[in-house]
Amino acid sequence: MKKLFLTILSALALVPASAQTALYSESFATSQGDFTIENVELGTLSYVWKWNSYNSDSYMKASAYNKTCIAADSYLVSPLFDATKASEMVLTFDHAVNKFGSDLAKGTNKDWNFVASGDIDLSAYAGKKFQVAFHYTSTTESAGTWEVKNFAINGNGTLTLDVPVVETVKVANIEAFKAGKDETATYEFTNPVNVIYQNGKYLYVQDATGDLLIYGTAGQTYAEGDVIPAGIT
């Protein structure tokens, strides 16, 4: 498996547009989709990449500025693509950068306006499995903002996702969940938890061993004091 890294300082290989079909797309209109985040260094930050929406526009946003510039290193990583039956692939996306100084890659600018990346040649990955990663880095002298949306891979043939098998781990309570938390696993609570509050996608629950803030679509609405029976995942 190979991984293509894209940074705002990279020289990207551009190819002429051709009549190709859409093999995969992720606009980031409602969430980060199938993409994952891999943090190498956060400093005092709790995150670098996150999904963001502003003025009716949605995108993935990376920044390591929090009242001051913070040294950070983080990747926004695509799912694993299987290009065994794909050819002549090109990658496109829209992005905007700001506050990075003057040394910027072709296709970006220094304001909040999105621009097109142009067609990036992925022909070297035909017949292989690969991922695409957007690599954000910053220093204590420079910590700009990078926004990405409308990720798409076009080409010929078919491109499939190589989805890993997600293990379901049973835990008795919140304390056990926190002790063995693995972001690649799905957890099932074998005992009930109590609802403290719910606000949109934020669900705050508690049991005798601790409390937990859950983010995501719960599938139903809860009220303070509700008891969620064993089996919640």
mmCIF file of N, CA and C in Angstrom, residues 131-187:
data_model
loop_
_atom_site.group_PDB
_atom_site.id
_atom_site.type_symbol
_atom_site.label_atom_id
_atom_site.label_comp_id
_atom_site.label_asym_id
_atom_site.label_seq_id
_atom_site.Cartn_x
_atom_site.Cartn_y
_atom_site.Cartn_z
ATOM 1 N N GLN A 131 -3.410 5.561 -0.509
ATOM 2 C CA GLN A 131 -4.161 6.589 0.213
ATOM 3 C C GLN A 131 -3.609 7.955 -0.163
ATOM 4 N N VAL A 132 -4.425 8.976 0.037
ATOM 5 C CA VAL A 132 -4.009 10.361 -0.163
ATOM 6 C C VAL A 132 -4.059 11.062 1.192
ATOM 7 N N ALA A 133 -2.977 11.749 1.539
ATOM 8 C CA ALA A 133 -2.935 12.429 2.835
ATOM 9 C C ALA A 133 -2.586 13.898 2.637
ATOM 10 N N PHE A 134 -3.349 14.762 3.275
ATOM 11 C CA PHE A 134 -3.054 16.189 3.309
ATOM 12 C C PHE A 134 -2.230 16.444 4.577
ATOM 13 N N HIS A 135 -1.003 16.888 4.386
ATOM 14 C CA HIS A 135 -0.047 16.998 5.497
ATOM 15 C C HIS A 135 0.110 18.456 5.925
ATOM 16 N N TYR A 136 -0.326 18.755 7.127
ATOM 17 C CA TYR A 136 -0.210 20.107 7.682
ATOM 18 C C TYR A 136 0.940 20.150 8.683
ATOM 19 N N THR A 137 1.809 21.139 8.529
ATOM 20 C CA THR A 137 2.870 21.373 9.513
ATOM 21 C C THR A 137 2.925 22.858 9.842
ATOM 22 N N SER A 138 3.374 23.163 11.049
ATOM 23 C CA SER A 138 3.515 24.555 11.475
ATOM 24 C C SER A 138 4.683 24.658 12.443
ATOM 25 N N THR A 139 5.102 25.884 12.691
ATOM 26 C CA THR A 139 6.177 26.151 13.646
ATOM 27 C C THR A 139 5.710 27.228 14.613
ATOM 28 N N THR A 140 6.542 27.563 15.558
ATOM 29 C CA THR A 140 6.203 28.637 16.497
ATOM 30 C C THR A 140 6.309 30.004 15.843
ATOM 31 N N GLU A 141 6.827 30.062 14.615
ATOM 32 C CA GLU A 141 6.898 31.322 13.875
ATOM 33 C C GLU A 141 5.817 31.436 12.809
ATOM 34 N N SER A 142 5.285 30.296 12.341
ATOM 35 C CA SER A 142 4.301 30.321 11.259
ATOM 36 C C SER A 142 3.288 29.195 11.459
ATOM 37 N N ALA A 143 2.024 29.568 11.619
ATOM 38 C CA ALA A 143 0.958 28.573 11.789
ATOM 39 C C ALA A 143 -0.273 29.053 11.038
ATOM 40 N N GLY A 144 -0.279 28.801 9.746
ATOM 41 C CA GLY A 144 -1.371 29.272 8.900
ATOM 42 C C GLY A 144 -2.582 28.368 8.944
ATOM 43 N N THR A 145 -3.535 28.664 8.074
ATOM 44 C CA THR A 145 -4.770 27.894 7.977
ATOM 45 C C THR A 145 -4.879 27.300 6.581
ATOM 46 N N TRP A 146 -5.296 26.035 6.524
ATOM 47 C CA TRP A 146 -5.478 25.325 5.254
ATOM 48 C C TRP A 146 -6.882 24.745 5.257
ATOM 49 N N GLU A 147 -7.667 25.046 4.232
ATOM 50 C CA GLU A 147 -9.030 24.557 4.106
ATOM 51 C C GLU A 147 -9.165 23.752 2.813
ATOM 52 N N VAL A 148 -9.812 22.587 2.888
ATOM 53 C CA VAL A 148 -9.892 21.659 1.751
ATOM 54 C C VAL A 148 -11.334 21.183 1.586
ATOM 55 N N LYS A 149 -11.803 21.140 0.347
ATOM 56 C CA LYS A 149 -13.138 20.595 0.047
ATOM 57 C C LYS A 149 -13.150 20.023 -1.363
ATOM 58 N N ASN A 150 -14.243 19.375 -1.718
ATOM 59 C CA ASN A 150 -14.493 18.851 -3.069
ATOM 60 C C ASN A 150 -13.368 17.941 -3.564
ATOM 61 N N PHE A 151 -12.965 17.010 -2.716
ATOM 62 C CA PHE A 151 -11.972 15.998 -3.081
ATOM 63 C C PHE A 151 -12.601 15.038 -4.084
ATOM 64 N N ALA A 152 -11.892 14.759 -5.177
ATOM 65 C CA ALA A 152 -12.444 13.846 -6.196
ATOM 66 C C ALA A 152 -11.320 13.137 -6.930
ATOM 67 N N ILE A 153 -11.558 11.873 -7.261
ATOM 68 C CA ILE A 153 -10.664 11.107 -8.120
ATOM 69 C C ILE A 153 -11.456 10.671 -9.341
ATOM 70 N N ASN A 154 -10.982 11.062 -10.519
ATOM 71 C CA ASN A 154 -11.606 10.687 -11.781
ATOM 72 C C ASN A 154 -10.665 9.772 -12.548
ATOM 73 N N GLY A 155 -11.222 8.992 -13.447
ATOM 74 C CA GLY A 155 -10.385 8.090 -14.234
ATOM 75 C C GLY A 155 -11.231 7.097 -14.989
ATOM 76 N N ASN A 156 -10.608 6.009 -15.363
ATOM 77 C CA ASN A 156 -11.297 4.939 -16.082
ATOM 78 C C ASN A 156 -11.338 3.686 -15.219
ATOM 79 N N GLY A 157 -12.375 2.874 -15.425
ATOM 80 C CA GLY A 157 -12.509 1.650 -14.656
ATOM 81 C C GLY A 157 -13.273 1.884 -13.371
ATOM 82 N N THR A 158 -12.885 1.162 -12.331
ATOM 83 C CA THR A 158 -13.544 1.281 -11.028
ATOM 84 C C THR A 158 -12.499 1.411 -9.927
ATOM 85 N N LEU A 159 -12.852 2.196 -8.922
ATOM 86 C CA LEU A 159 -12.006 2.400 -7.751
ATOM 87 C C LEU A 159 -12.838 2.012 -6.532
ATOM 88 N N THR A 160 -12.361 1.081 -5.741
ATOM 89 C CA THR A 160 -13.115 0.623 -4.583
ATOM 90 C C THR A 160 -12.373 0.983 -3.300
ATOM 91 N N LEU A 161 -13.122 0.976 -2.194
ATOM 92 C CA LEU A 161 -12.538 1.228 -0.891
ATOM 93 C C LEU A 161 -12.175 -0.097 -0.237
ATOM 94 N N ASP A 162 -10.956 -0.178 0.247
ATOM 95 C CA ASP A 162 -10.506 -1.356 0.974
ATOM 96 C C ASP A 162 -10.804 -1.092 2.449
ATOM 97 N N VAL A 163 -11.999 -1.475 2.880
ATOM 98 C CA VAL A 163 -12.465 -1.142 4.225
ATOM 99 C C VAL A 163 -11.969 -2.178 5.221
ATOM 100 N N PRO A 164 -11.247 -1.746 6.268
ATOM 101 C CA PRO A 164 -10.755 -2.700 7.261
ATOM 102 C C PRO A 164 -11.896 -3.257 8.108
ATOM 103 N N VAL A 165 -11.694 -4.453 8.594
ATOM 104 C CA VAL A 165 -12.672 -5.062 9.490
ATOM 105 C C VAL A 165 -12.569 -4.379 10.850
ATOM 106 N N VAL A 166 -13.695 -3.859 11.344
ATOM 107 C CA VAL A 166 -13.702 -3.156 12.626
ATOM 108 C C VAL A 166 -14.122 -4.125 13.726
ATOM 109 N N GLU A 167 -13.260 -4.293 14.699
ATOM 110 C CA GLU A 167 -13.526 -5.209 15.803
ATOM 111 C C GLU A 167 -14.498 -4.566 16.797
ATOM 112 N N THR A 168 -15.451 -5.357 17.287
ATOM 113 C CA THR A 168 -16.345 -4.894 18.338
ATOM 114 C C THR A 168 -15.827 -5.385 19.684
ATOM 115 N N VAL A 169 -15.553 -4.445 20.570
ATOM 116 C CA VAL A 169 -15.013 -4.765 21.891
ATOM 117 C C VAL A 169 -16.089 -4.475 22.929
ATOM 118 N N LYS A 170 -16.388 -5.444 23.761
ATOM 119 C CA LYS A 170 -17.378 -5.263 24.814
ATOM 120 C C LYS A 170 -16.705 -4.755 26.088
ATOM 121 N N VAL A 171 -17.300 -3.693 26.667
ATOM 122 C CA VAL A 171 -16.783 -3.131 27.910
ATOM 123 C C VAL A 171 -17.933 -3.008 28.904
ATOM 124 N N ALA A 172 -17.593 -3.143 30.186
ATOM 125 C CA ALA A 172 -18.628 -3.140 31.216
ATOM 126 C C ALA A 172 -19.101 -1.743 31.568
ATOM 127 N N ASN A 173 -18.187 -0.748 31.468
ATOM 128 C CA ASN A 173 -18.530 0.591 31.923
ATOM 129 C C ASN A 173 -17.635 1.628 31.280
ATOM 130 N N ILE A 174 -17.857 2.897 31.609
ATOM 131 C CA ILE A 174 -17.115 4.004 31.016
ATOM 132 C C ILE A 174 -15.643 3.949 31.412
ATOM 133 N N GLU A 175 -15.368 3.582 32.631
ATOM 134 C CA GLU A 175 -13.975 3.480 33.085
ATOM 135 C C GLU A 175 -13.199 2.474 32.240
ATOM 136 N N ALA A 176 -13.810 1.328 31.954
ATOM 137 C CA ALA A 176 -13.155 0.313 31.134
ATOM 138 C C ALA A 176 -12.960 0.801 29.701
ATOM 139 N N PHE A 177 -13.940 1.546 29.193
ATOM 140 C CA PHE A 177 -13.808 2.112 27.847
ATOM 141 C C PHE A 177 -12.614 3.047 27.756
ATOM 142 N N LYS A 178 -12.487 3.948 28.709
ATOM 143 C CA LYS A 178 -11.386 4.914 28.693
ATOM 144 C C LYS A 178 -10.034 4.245 28.868
ATOM 145 N N ALA A 179 -9.995 3.158 29.630
ATOM 146 C CA ALA A 179 -8.729 2.466 29.876
ATOM 147 C C ALA A 179 -8.210 1.752 28.635
ATOM 148 N N GLY A 180 -9.116 1.304 27.786
ATOM 149 C CA GLY A 180 -8.678 0.525 26.634
ATOM 150 C C GLY A 180 -9.052 1.122 25.309
ATOM 151 N N LYS A 181 -9.252 2.440 25.253
ATOM 152 C CA LYS A 181 -9.764 3.086 24.050
ATOM 153 C C LYS A 181 -8.862 2.846 22.853
ATOM 154 N N ASP A 182 -9.468 2.362 21.788
ATOM 155 C CA ASP A 182 -8.781 2.102 20.531
ATOM 156 C C ASP A 182 -9.631 2.697 19.415
ATOM 157 N N GLU A 183 -9.100 3.701 18.706
ATOM 158 C CA GLU A 183 -9.893 4.405 17.700
ATOM 159 C C GLU A 183 -10.256 3.534 16.500
ATOM 160 N N THR A 184 -9.609 2.347 16.370
ATOM 161 C CA THR A 184 -9.922 1.462 15.244
ATOM 162 C C THR A 184 -10.992 0.440 15.602
ATOM 163 N N ALA A 185 -11.483 0.463 16.835
ATOM 164 C CA ALA A 185 -12.466 -0.530 17.282
ATOM 165 C C ALA A 185 -13.810 0.131 17.557
ATOM 166 N N THR A 186 -14.872 -0.679 17.532
ATOM 167 C CA THR A 186 -16.201 -0.259 17.959
ATOM 168 C C THR A 186 -16.464 -0.854 19.334
ATOM 169 N N TYR A 187 -16.955 -0.028 20.252
ATOM 170 C CA TYR A 187 -17.172 -0.490 21.622
ATOM 171 C C TYR A 187 -18.656 -0.671 21.896
#
